Short mmCIF file of C-alpha atoms and ligand atoms in Angstrom, two decimals:
data_model
loop_
_atom_site.label_atom_id
_atom_site.label_comp_id
_atom_site.label_asym_id
_atom_site.label_seq_id
_atom_site.Cartn_x
_atom_site.Cartn_y
_atom_site.Cartn_z
CA MET E 1096 -25.64 -50.20 92.28
CA SER E 1097 -23.36 -47.27 91.61
CA GLN E 1098 -24.49 -44.73 89.06
CA LYS E 1099 -21.19 -42.99 88.48
CA SER E 1100 -20.09 -44.99 85.45
CA ILE E 1101 -23.30 -44.70 83.43
CA GLN E 1102 -23.11 -42.31 80.53
CA VAL E 1103 -26.01 -42.02 78.12
CA ASP E 1104 -25.45 -40.46 74.76
CA ASN E 1105 -29.09 -40.77 73.78
CA LEU E 1106 -30.05 -38.10 76.32
CA TYR E 1107 -30.42 -34.81 74.50
CA THR E 1108 -30.55 -31.84 76.81
CA GLU E 1109 -29.79 -28.18 76.57
CA GLY E 1110 -29.29 -27.19 80.18
CA GLU E 1111 -32.40 -28.52 81.91
CA GLN E 1112 -34.45 -28.59 78.73
CA TRP E 1113 -34.83 -31.87 76.88
CA VAL E 1114 -34.72 -31.45 73.10
CA GLN E 1115 -35.75 -33.77 70.34
CA ASN E 1116 -32.91 -35.27 68.31
CA LEU E 1117 -33.81 -34.35 64.75
CA GLY E 1118 -31.15 -36.37 63.06
CA GLU E 1119 -28.05 -34.58 64.28
CA LYS E 1120 -27.08 -37.71 66.16
CA THR E 1121 -27.60 -41.40 65.51
CA VAL E 1122 -29.53 -43.10 68.30
CA HIS E 1123 -27.61 -46.18 69.41
CA ALA E 1124 -30.12 -47.79 71.72
CA LYS E 1125 -28.94 -50.32 74.23
CA ARG E 1126 -30.57 -53.76 74.04
CA MET E 1127 -31.85 -55.27 77.29
CA LYS E 1128 -33.75 -58.45 77.89
CA GLY E 1129 -37.25 -58.13 79.31
CA LYS E 1130 -40.93 -58.91 78.96
CA PHE E 1131 -41.67 -56.26 76.32
CA ARG E 1132 -38.50 -57.03 74.37
CA LEU E 1133 -39.78 -60.61 74.11
CA VAL E 1134 -43.24 -59.43 73.05
CA LYS E 1135 -41.55 -57.28 70.40
CA TRP E 1136 -39.67 -60.27 69.00
CA ILE E 1137 -42.85 -62.35 68.91
CA ALA E 1138 -44.90 -59.52 67.36
CA MET E 1139 -42.30 -59.15 64.61
CA LEU E 1140 -43.26 -62.64 63.46
CA VAL E 1141 -46.40 -61.14 61.88
CA TRP E 1142 -44.05 -60.22 59.02
CA MET E 1143 -43.04 -63.83 58.40
CA PRO E 1144 -46.05 -64.47 56.10
CA PHE E 1145 -44.78 -61.60 53.90
CA PHE E 1146 -41.63 -63.57 53.11
CA ILE E 1147 -43.37 -66.95 52.85
CA GLY E 1148 -46.51 -65.78 50.98
CA PRO E 1149 -45.16 -65.81 47.40
CA TYR E 1150 -44.15 -69.47 47.67
CA VAL E 1151 -47.56 -70.75 48.78
CA THR E 1152 -49.52 -72.39 45.97
CA TRP E 1153 -53.22 -73.09 45.74
CA ASN E 1154 -54.86 -75.23 43.05
CA GLY E 1155 -51.58 -75.29 41.16
CA GLN E 1156 -50.99 -71.54 41.07
CA GLN E 1157 -49.51 -68.87 43.34
CA ALA E 1158 -52.01 -68.41 46.18
CA ILE E 1159 -51.58 -64.62 46.47
CA LEU E 1160 -50.86 -63.04 43.12
CA PHE E 1161 -51.43 -59.55 41.77
CA ASP E 1162 -51.43 -60.23 38.04
CA ILE E 1163 -51.20 -56.68 36.70
CA GLU E 1164 -50.90 -57.79 33.06
CA LYS E 1165 -54.16 -59.77 33.13
CA ARG E 1166 -55.69 -57.35 35.62
CA GLN E 1167 -56.56 -60.22 37.97
CA TYR E 1168 -55.85 -60.48 41.69
CA HIS E 1169 -55.79 -63.98 43.11
CA LEU E 1170 -56.36 -64.69 46.75
CA PHE E 1171 -56.47 -68.46 47.14
CA ASP E 1172 -59.83 -69.47 45.60
CA ILE E 1173 -60.98 -65.92 44.99
CA THR E 1174 -60.16 -64.02 41.81
CA ILE E 1175 -60.75 -60.29 41.97
CA PHE E 1176 -61.05 -58.11 38.86
CA PRO E 1177 -60.77 -54.32 38.68
CA GLN E 1178 -64.59 -54.15 38.74
CA ASP E 1179 -64.50 -55.52 42.29
CA LEU E 1180 -61.80 -53.18 43.54
CA TRP E 1181 -64.39 -51.42 45.69
CA MET E 1182 -63.48 -54.18 48.14
CA LEU E 1183 -60.00 -52.70 48.39
CA THR E 1184 -61.63 -49.52 49.67
CA MET E 1185 -63.32 -51.58 52.35
CA VAL E 1186 -60.01 -53.25 53.25
CA LEU E 1187 -58.30 -49.86 53.55
CA LEU E 1188 -61.18 -48.45 55.58
CA PHE E 1189 -61.07 -51.49 57.84
CA LEU E 1190 -57.30 -51.18 58.39
CA ALA E 1191 -57.45 -47.42 58.99
CA ILE E 1192 -60.21 -47.74 61.57
CA LEU E 1193 -58.49 -50.73 63.18
CA LEU E 1194 -55.41 -48.55 63.60
CA ALA E 1195 -57.53 -45.78 65.13
CA ALA E 1196 -59.25 -48.23 67.49
CA MET E 1197 -55.91 -49.72 68.56
CA THR E 1198 -54.53 -46.24 69.18
CA THR E 1199 -57.49 -45.29 71.35
CA VAL E 1200 -57.07 -48.35 73.53
CA LEU E 1201 -53.32 -48.97 73.50
CA GLY E 1202 -51.68 -45.87 72.04
CA ARG E 1203 -49.11 -46.38 69.28
CA VAL E 1204 -48.84 -50.09 69.90
CA PHE E 1205 -48.82 -50.62 66.12
CA CYS E 1206 -45.68 -48.47 65.81
CA GLY E 1207 -43.96 -50.13 68.72
CA TYR E 1208 -44.53 -53.72 67.72
CA PHE E 1209 -45.85 -54.20 64.20
CA CYS E 1210 -44.98 -51.31 61.88
CA PHE E 1211 -42.61 -52.38 59.08
CA GLN E 1212 -40.45 -49.30 59.75
CA THR E 1213 -39.78 -50.16 63.40
CA VAL E 1214 -39.54 -53.90 62.70
CA TRP E 1215 -37.00 -53.43 59.88
CA THR E 1216 -35.10 -50.87 62.00
CA ASP E 1217 -34.95 -53.38 64.82
CA ILE E 1218 -33.48 -56.00 62.48
CA PHE E 1219 -31.01 -53.52 60.96
CA THR E 1220 -29.78 -52.34 64.37
CA LYS E 1221 -29.42 -55.97 65.46
CA VAL E 1222 -27.15 -56.50 62.45
CA GLU E 1223 -25.28 -53.32 63.37
CA ALA E 1224 -24.78 -54.55 66.93
CA TYR E 1225 -23.48 -57.87 65.54
CA PHE E 1226 -20.76 -56.16 63.50
CA GLU E 1227 -20.04 -53.07 65.59
CA GLY E 1228 -20.82 -54.16 69.15
CA THR E 1229 -22.43 -52.29 72.02
CA PRO E 1230 -23.70 -48.68 71.68
CA ASP E 1231 -20.48 -47.39 73.28
CA LYS E 1232 -18.33 -49.29 70.79
CA ARG E 1233 -20.48 -48.04 67.93
CA ARG E 1234 -20.08 -44.43 69.00
CA LYS E 1235 -16.32 -44.91 69.31
CA LEU E 1236 -16.18 -46.51 65.87
CA GLU E 1237 -18.10 -43.58 64.40
CA LYS E 1238 -15.51 -41.14 65.76
CA SER E 1239 -12.45 -43.28 64.98
CA PRO E 1240 -10.35 -42.61 61.84
CA TRP E 1241 -10.89 -44.78 58.78
CA ASP E 1242 -8.55 -47.76 58.78
CA LEU E 1243 -8.77 -51.29 57.36
CA THR E 1244 -10.65 -52.63 60.40
CA LYS E 1245 -13.25 -49.87 60.25
CA ILE E 1246 -13.65 -50.34 56.49
CA ARG E 1247 -14.07 -54.13 56.91
CA ILE E 1248 -16.69 -53.71 59.66
CA LYS E 1249 -18.63 -50.99 57.85
CA VAL E 1250 -18.57 -52.77 54.47
CA SER E 1251 -19.75 -56.06 56.05
CA LYS E 1252 -22.61 -54.31 57.87
CA HIS E 1253 -23.75 -52.41 54.79
CA LEU E 1254 -23.60 -55.53 52.62
CA VAL E 1255 -25.86 -57.43 55.03
CA TRP E 1256 -28.16 -54.41 55.30
CA PHE E 1257 -28.44 -54.19 51.56
CA ALA E 1258 -29.00 -57.95 51.25
CA ILE E 1259 -31.98 -57.67 53.64
CA ALA E 1260 -33.28 -54.62 51.78
CA LEU E 1261 -32.92 -56.41 48.42
CA LEU E 1262 -34.67 -59.49 49.76
CA SER E 1263 -37.54 -57.23 50.86
CA GLY E 1264 -37.71 -55.59 47.43
CA ILE E 1265 -37.62 -58.87 45.51
CA THR E 1266 -40.16 -60.51 47.85
CA TRP E 1267 -42.53 -57.63 47.17
CA MET E 1268 -42.16 -58.12 43.42
CA LEU E 1269 -42.82 -61.89 43.69
CA TYR E 1270 -46.41 -61.01 44.59
CA PHE E 1271 -46.71 -59.41 41.15
CA GLY E 1272 -45.81 -62.53 39.21
CA VAL E 1273 -42.06 -61.87 38.95
CA SER E 1274 -39.87 -64.89 39.72
CA TRP E 1275 -36.36 -65.20 41.15
CA ALA E 1276 -35.27 -66.64 37.79
CA ASP E 1277 -36.29 -63.39 36.06
CA TYR E 1278 -33.58 -61.54 38.00
CA PHE E 1279 -30.87 -64.05 37.15
CA ASP E 1280 -31.60 -64.85 33.49
CA GLY E 1281 -32.00 -61.20 32.56
CA SER E 1282 -35.70 -61.46 31.66
CA ALA E 1283 -36.83 -59.00 34.36
CA SER E 1284 -38.16 -55.85 32.70
CA ASN E 1285 -36.72 -52.41 33.39
CA THR E 1286 -39.90 -51.55 35.30
CA THR E 1287 -39.47 -54.62 37.53
CA LEU E 1288 -35.81 -53.77 38.17
CA SER E 1289 -36.61 -50.12 38.86
CA ILE E 1290 -39.38 -50.92 41.38
CA THR E 1291 -37.22 -53.56 43.06
CA MET E 1292 -34.36 -51.07 43.47
CA PHE E 1293 -36.74 -48.34 44.61
CA ILE E 1294 -38.15 -50.55 47.41
CA SER E 1295 -34.72 -51.93 48.35
CA ILE E 1296 -33.07 -48.51 48.54
CA GLY E 1297 -36.10 -47.27 50.49
CA ALA E 1298 -35.78 -50.09 53.06
CA TYR E 1299 -31.99 -49.58 53.30
CA THR E 1300 -32.34 -45.82 53.78
CA PHE E 1301 -35.32 -45.74 56.12
CA ALA E 1302 -34.45 -48.72 58.32
CA GLY E 1303 -30.67 -48.49 58.18
CA HIS E 1304 -29.88 -44.78 58.07
CA MET E 1305 -32.91 -42.74 59.08
CA ARG E 1306 -34.36 -45.10 61.68
CA GLU E 1307 -36.32 -43.17 64.32
CA GLN E 1308 -36.12 -40.00 62.19
CA THR E 1309 -38.62 -41.64 59.82
CA CYS E 1310 -41.06 -42.01 62.73
CA LEU E 1311 -40.38 -38.50 64.01
CA TRP E 1312 -40.64 -36.35 60.95
CA ILE E 1313 -41.86 -38.39 58.00
CA CYS E 1314 -44.63 -40.60 59.36
CA PRO E 1315 -47.92 -38.62 59.48
CA TYR E 1316 -49.43 -41.03 61.99
CA ALA E 1317 -47.13 -39.66 64.73
CA ARG E 1318 -48.74 -36.24 64.21
CA ILE E 1319 -52.37 -37.34 64.14
CA GLN E 1320 -52.26 -39.87 66.97
CA GLY E 1321 -53.20 -37.12 69.43
CA ALA E 1322 -56.67 -37.01 67.89
CA MET E 1323 -57.25 -40.68 68.72
CA VAL E 1324 -56.04 -40.99 72.29
CA ASP E 1325 -57.97 -40.02 75.38
CA LYS E 1326 -57.41 -40.04 79.13
CA GLN E 1327 -58.16 -43.76 79.24
CA THR E 1328 -55.59 -44.75 76.61
CA ILE E 1329 -52.93 -47.07 78.01
CA MET E 1330 -49.35 -46.00 77.25
CA PRO E 1331 -45.93 -46.44 78.81
CA THR E 1332 -45.89 -43.72 81.47
CA TYR E 1333 -43.39 -42.60 84.06
CA ASP E 1334 -44.93 -42.47 87.54
CA TYR E 1335 -43.96 -38.93 88.36
CA TYR E 1336 -45.54 -39.03 91.82
CA ARG E 1337 -43.55 -42.08 92.80
CA GLY E 1338 -40.31 -41.24 90.98
CA GLU E 1339 -39.77 -37.62 92.01
CA PRO E 1340 -37.74 -36.01 93.39
CA ARG E 1341 -35.26 -38.25 91.66
CA GLY E 1342 -31.68 -38.72 92.79
CA LYS E 1343 -28.75 -41.09 92.68
CA LEU E 1344 -28.88 -44.01 95.05
CA ASN E 1345 -26.61 -46.93 95.84
CA LYS E 1346 -27.93 -50.42 96.54
CA GLY E 1347 -29.31 -50.72 100.06
CA GLU E 1348 -29.12 -46.95 100.59
CA TYR E 1349 -32.20 -44.98 101.72
CA ILE E 1350 -32.53 -41.22 101.44
CA GLU E 1351 -35.45 -39.61 103.21
CA GLY E 1352 -37.86 -37.76 100.87
CA GLN E 1353 -36.21 -39.02 97.67
CA GLY E 1354 -38.38 -40.56 94.94
CA ASP E 1355 -37.79 -43.98 93.39
CA CYS E 1356 -36.09 -42.75 90.21
CA ILE E 1357 -32.38 -43.19 90.77
CA GLU E 1358 -31.50 -41.17 87.70
CA CYS E 1359 -29.65 -43.99 86.01
CA SER E 1360 -30.99 -42.99 82.55
CA GLN E 1361 -31.33 -46.61 81.48
CA CYS E 1362 -34.87 -45.88 80.26
CA VAL E 1363 -33.36 -43.38 77.81
CA ALA E 1364 -30.43 -45.61 76.89
CA VAL E 1365 -32.74 -48.36 75.59
CA CYS E 1366 -35.22 -46.07 73.84
CA PRO E 1367 -35.06 -46.61 70.07
CA THR E 1368 -36.31 -43.08 69.41
CA GLY E 1369 -34.15 -41.33 72.00
CA VAL E 1370 -37.07 -40.24 74.17
CA ASP E 1371 -36.77 -39.42 77.86
CA ILE E 1372 -40.15 -40.66 79.03
CA ARG E 1373 -39.68 -38.93 82.39
CA LYS E 1374 -40.37 -35.64 80.58
CA GLY E 1375 -43.93 -36.77 79.88
CA GLN E 1376 -45.68 -38.01 76.77
CA GLU E 1377 -44.42 -36.74 73.43
CA TYR E 1378 -44.84 -37.75 69.83
CA GLY E 1379 -41.48 -39.53 69.54
CA CYS E 1380 -42.66 -42.31 71.83
CA ILE E 1381 -43.69 -45.36 69.81
CA THR E 1382 -44.97 -47.14 72.96
CA CYS E 1383 -42.62 -50.09 72.56
CA GLY E 1384 -42.32 -50.64 76.32
CA LEU E 1385 -38.53 -51.15 76.21
CA CYS E 1386 -38.05 -48.42 78.83
CA ILE E 1387 -40.36 -50.42 81.11
CA ASP E 1388 -38.07 -53.45 80.81
CA ALA E 1389 -35.03 -51.27 81.55
CA CYS E 1390 -36.57 -49.54 84.56
CA ASP E 1391 -38.00 -52.78 85.98
CA SER E 1392 -34.57 -54.34 85.87
CA VAL E 1393 -33.08 -51.29 87.63
CA MET E 1394 -35.82 -51.33 90.29
CA THR E 1395 -35.15 -55.02 90.91
CA LYS E 1396 -31.43 -54.28 91.38
CA VAL E 1397 -32.04 -51.50 93.90
CA GLY E 1398 -34.72 -53.51 95.72
CA LYS E 1399 -37.72 -51.36 94.83
CA PRO E 1400 -41.06 -52.45 93.34
CA LYS E 1401 -41.28 -52.68 89.54
CA GLY E 1402 -43.62 -50.41 87.59
CA LEU E 1403 -42.05 -46.98 88.02
CA ILE E 1404 -42.56 -46.82 84.26
CA ARG E 1405 -45.58 -48.88 83.28
CA TYR E 1406 -48.40 -49.20 80.79
CA THR E 1407 -51.16 -47.11 82.30
CA SER E 1408 -53.69 -44.40 81.49
CA PHE E 1409 -53.67 -40.72 82.42
CA ASP E 1410 -56.80 -41.27 84.55
CA GLU E 1411 -55.21 -44.13 86.44
CA MET E 1412 -51.91 -42.32 86.96
CA LYS E 1413 -53.30 -38.96 88.02
CA PHE E 1414 -56.67 -39.75 89.64
CA ASN E 1415 -56.30 -43.44 90.43
CA LYS E 1416 -59.41 -44.11 88.32
CA PRO E 1417 -59.79 -47.67 86.99
CA LEU E 1418 -60.09 -48.29 83.27
CA LYS E 1419 -63.60 -48.08 81.86
CA ALA E 1420 -65.00 -51.10 80.10
CA LEU E 1421 -64.43 -50.76 76.33
CA TYR E 1422 -68.16 -50.69 75.58
CA LYS E 1423 -68.50 -47.56 77.75
CA ARG E 1424 -66.01 -45.55 75.70
CA PRO E 1425 -67.71 -43.58 72.89
CA ARG E 1426 -64.67 -43.63 70.56
CA VAL E 1427 -64.35 -47.39 70.88
CA ILE E 1428 -68.07 -47.82 70.16
CA VAL E 1429 -67.91 -45.64 67.02
CA TYR E 1430 -64.73 -47.31 65.72
CA SER E 1431 -66.14 -50.78 66.43
CA ALA E 1432 -69.36 -49.97 64.54
CA ILE E 1433 -67.39 -48.82 61.46
CA LEU E 1434 -65.08 -51.84 61.71
CA LEU E 1435 -68.01 -54.22 61.88
CA THR E 1436 -69.74 -52.55 58.92
CA ALA E 1437 -66.62 -52.64 56.75
CA LEU E 1438 -65.94 -56.25 57.71
CA SER E 1439 -69.53 -57.33 56.94
CA ILE E 1440 -69.51 -55.64 53.52
CA LEU E 1441 -66.11 -57.15 52.78
CA THR E 1442 -67.14 -60.66 53.79
CA TYR E 1443 -70.33 -60.40 51.75
CA GLY E 1444 -68.35 -59.14 48.74
CA MET E 1445 -65.70 -61.86 49.01
CA PHE E 1446 -68.22 -64.67 49.06
CA ASN E 1447 -70.52 -63.18 46.45
CA ILE E 1448 -68.16 -62.23 43.67
CA ALA E 1449 -70.08 -63.18 40.50
CA PRO E 1450 -68.07 -65.44 38.14
CA MET E 1451 -69.30 -63.37 35.19
CA GLU E 1452 -70.77 -60.01 34.38
CA LEU E 1453 -73.33 -59.07 31.73
CA ASN E 1454 -74.11 -55.67 30.26
CA ILE E 1455 -76.64 -55.16 27.49
CA LEU E 1456 -76.41 -52.29 25.02
CA HIS E 1457 -79.45 -51.81 22.82
CA GLY E 1458 -78.60 -50.63 19.31
CA ARG E 1459 -79.13 -46.84 19.15
CA THR E 1460 -78.54 -45.78 15.58
CA PRO E 1461 -81.07 -46.74 14.46
CA LEU E 1462 -83.20 -48.05 17.33
CA TYR E 1463 -84.84 -50.55 14.96
CA VAL E 1464 -84.91 -51.51 11.32
CA GLN E 1465 -87.98 -52.43 9.26
CA LEU E 1466 -87.18 -55.43 7.08
CA SER E 1467 -88.60 -56.14 3.58
CA ASP E 1468 -91.07 -58.69 5.01
CA GLY E 1469 -92.50 -55.94 7.28
CA SER E 1470 -90.99 -57.30 10.51
CA ILE E 1471 -89.12 -55.08 12.98
CA ARG E 1472 -85.52 -55.92 13.88
CA ASN E 1473 -83.65 -54.79 16.99
CA LYS E 1474 -79.92 -55.12 17.56
CA TYR E 1475 -78.38 -55.91 20.98
CA GLU E 1476 -74.78 -56.03 22.05
CA LEU E 1477 -74.26 -58.36 25.03
CA LYS E 1478 -70.95 -57.69 26.80
CA VAL E 1479 -70.10 -60.77 28.83
CA MET E 1480 -67.09 -60.80 31.13
CA ASN E 1481 -65.50 -64.00 32.40
CA LYS E 1482 -64.31 -63.18 35.93
CA THR E 1483 -62.84 -66.59 36.65
CA ASP E 1484 -59.29 -67.81 36.13
CA GLN E 1485 -60.44 -70.46 33.60
CA PRO E 1486 -61.96 -70.17 30.09
CA MET E 1487 -65.75 -70.17 30.25
CA LEU E 1488 -68.25 -71.81 27.88
CA ILE E 1489 -71.57 -70.00 27.66
CA ASP E 1490 -74.97 -70.35 25.98
CA VAL E 1491 -77.10 -67.30 25.25
CA SER E 1492 -80.88 -67.48 25.09
CA PHE E 1493 -83.80 -65.08 25.54
CA LYS E 1494 -87.40 -65.00 26.60
CA SER E 1495 -90.03 -62.38 26.01
CA THR E 1496 -93.70 -61.56 26.21
CA ILE E 1497 -93.57 -60.73 22.47
CA LYS E 1498 -95.19 -63.49 20.48
CA HIS E 1499 -93.10 -65.08 17.74
CA LEU E 1500 -89.96 -63.14 18.65
CA LYS E 1501 -87.11 -64.74 16.73
CA SER E 1502 -83.35 -64.58 16.69
CA GLN E 1503 -81.55 -64.62 13.38
CA LYS E 1504 -79.14 -67.27 14.64
CA GLY E 1505 -78.37 -69.41 17.71
CA HIS E 1506 -75.72 -68.43 20.23
CA SER E 1507 -74.40 -71.44 22.07
CA GLY E 1508 -71.00 -72.86 22.89
CA ILE E 1509 -69.31 -69.45 22.98
CA VAL E 1510 -65.89 -69.53 24.68
CA ILE E 1511 -64.75 -66.53 26.72
CA PRO E 1512 -61.11 -66.61 27.87
CA SER E 1513 -60.33 -65.93 31.53
CA GLY E 1514 -60.57 -62.27 32.44
CA ASN E 1515 -61.86 -61.28 28.99
CA VAL E 1516 -64.93 -59.39 27.87
CA LYS E 1517 -66.68 -60.69 24.76
CA SER E 1518 -69.26 -58.78 22.74
CA ILE E 1519 -72.03 -60.96 21.37
CA TYR E 1520 -74.32 -59.32 18.78
CA ILE E 1521 -77.90 -60.56 18.72
CA TYR E 1522 -80.56 -59.56 16.17
CA LEU E 1523 -84.19 -60.19 17.17
CA LYS E 1524 -87.20 -59.65 14.98
CA ALA E 1525 -90.96 -59.61 15.46
CA PHE E 1526 -94.04 -58.25 13.66
CA GLU E 1527 -95.49 -54.97 14.83
CA ARG E 1528 -98.90 -56.54 15.48
CA ASP E 1529 -97.32 -58.79 18.14
CA ILE E 1530 -95.57 -55.97 20.03
CA ASP E 1531 -96.96 -54.08 23.04
CA ASP E 1532 -95.42 -50.94 24.55
CA ASP E 1533 -94.46 -52.61 27.82
CA ASP E 1534 -92.98 -55.74 26.26
CA GLN E 1535 -89.56 -56.76 27.51
CA VAL E 1536 -86.82 -59.02 26.27
CA VAL E 1537 -84.88 -60.96 28.90
CA PHE E 1538 -81.50 -62.40 27.97
CA LEU E 1539 -80.10 -65.42 29.76
CA ILE E 1540 -76.44 -66.36 29.89
CA LYS E 1541 -75.71 -69.84 31.16
CA SER E 1542 -72.31 -71.26 32.05
CA ASN E 1543 -71.22 -74.17 34.20
CA ARG E 1544 -70.56 -71.63 37.01
CA ALA E 1545 -73.63 -69.39 36.94
CA THR E 1546 -76.73 -68.12 35.12
CA LEU E 1547 -77.32 -64.42 34.57
CA GLU E 1548 -80.49 -62.65 33.45
CA ARG E 1549 -80.78 -59.07 32.24
CA ALA E 1550 -83.83 -57.34 30.77
CA SER E 1551 -83.94 -54.92 27.85
CA PHE E 1552 -86.63 -53.39 25.68
CA PHE E 1553 -87.81 -53.93 22.10
CA ALA E 1554 -88.14 -50.78 20.05
CA SER E 1555 -90.79 -50.49 17.38
CA PRO E 1556 -92.48 -47.65 15.36
S1 LIG D 998 -37.12 -43.97 85.40
FE1 LIG D 998 -36.12 -45.90 85.97
S2 LIG D 998 -34.69 -46.34 84.35
FE2 LIG D 998 -35.31 -44.23 84.10
S3 LIG D 998 -33.76 -43.05 85.17
FE3 LIG D 998 -35.37 -43.42 86.66
S4 LIG D 998 -34.79 -45.31 87.64
FE4 LIG D 998 -33.54 -45.17 85.83
S1 LIG D 999 -40.15 -43.87 75.66
FE1 LIG D 999 -40.25 -46.05 76.16
S2 LIG D 999 -42.07 -46.78 75.15
FE2 LIG D 999 -41.57 -44.78 74.26
S3 LIG D 999 -40.37 -45.29 72.46
FE3 LIG D 999 -38.94 -44.93 74.13
S4 LIG D 999 -38.58 -46.96 75.00
FE4 LIG D 999 -40.38 -47.13 73.72
#
């Protein structure tokens, strides 16, 4: 295979020194078939539920719905109210630690395969390749003067880009109870329209225009990943010992003392972030493995073993040390313990969300009132919250160690609308001779979904 014709514009060098492209040039990565390219396509499917989610119904209503107006969050059978938002903290903790654990074991595998930025960029560049052709053609088109053909190609590409971005923005809003009809019949509020445009323009800008620059100088994760990896972390790595000294080579040719890298630069040509992995690890690498596919295909063509660039650890590459079992790696143990704790708390919370909440406020000013018949009256405010998505019928009763404690009226058949808090005022009276210091009053709230008990005190002179 002759190397003379290969020219790679993604290779940024100043003399011998490789420099990071900080947006001066657009990276037009070549697309090559391969094992990791296929994995990338399959991994991108994790985003399919995002587009399907708003259309899934459960018990006659949208299965995943963030109802901001009613301050209710529906997740299939579970309805979460702001009082239970502590669970969101657990979800965020779980996801953050999962990311850290994944980084320790597999480097930035999240960035390479699952992150919405890289996934959307991959789709946008696929659209670009459809309209503008190969990376070479795209570069030529960029430099060519504006004529009708260039305008037609560019307008078509940007329209499809914006359609994808708009679909992303609208899909996001569907989770908040907005419907497609709202956009067409003019009933969408200004807030809805503003957020939709904000998300759409964001997707269009980040995935279409900024691409790898978002990963390089906006995403904070790229900067902190170094704190999570260790010498056992598996990442795409160039086998320096096998590849160097590199040099051009034709098929079937053998040059004594030359390494296996034939300096074809295909690994750089396919890199979506414009990294030359032969220069060692650096923060632009999103560990997508596409350079492995490229190099493997080159090695096959020149009749050398695959794996000159491969997923491996520093320890394996430099010292030929095998990977340690995960349970022997302190970072993995710590991350796993936190993950397990967060998951357990979350699972417990999800399955134990009370259908109602009860708070009792004892009347303070005054604490009690002496009535004309000599009895003592206390006032209580019972705040009952219905945390279900249906109206709730409740009965209120009480029990106490105070003899002859009486309520001024019955409290049954009270309806509390879904998601509402209702204050129920209860006046209890008893004679001083029947009251002891340590007497308690216990209120009971009964509904068809649950029974709650809360204790309070009875104040007397
Ligand atoms: S590492 Fe592989 S793909 Fe990259 S220049 Fe060398 S031979 Fe080519
Ligand atoms: S260097 Fe290789 S693994 Fe890293 S981003 Fe580029 S193509 Fe992906």
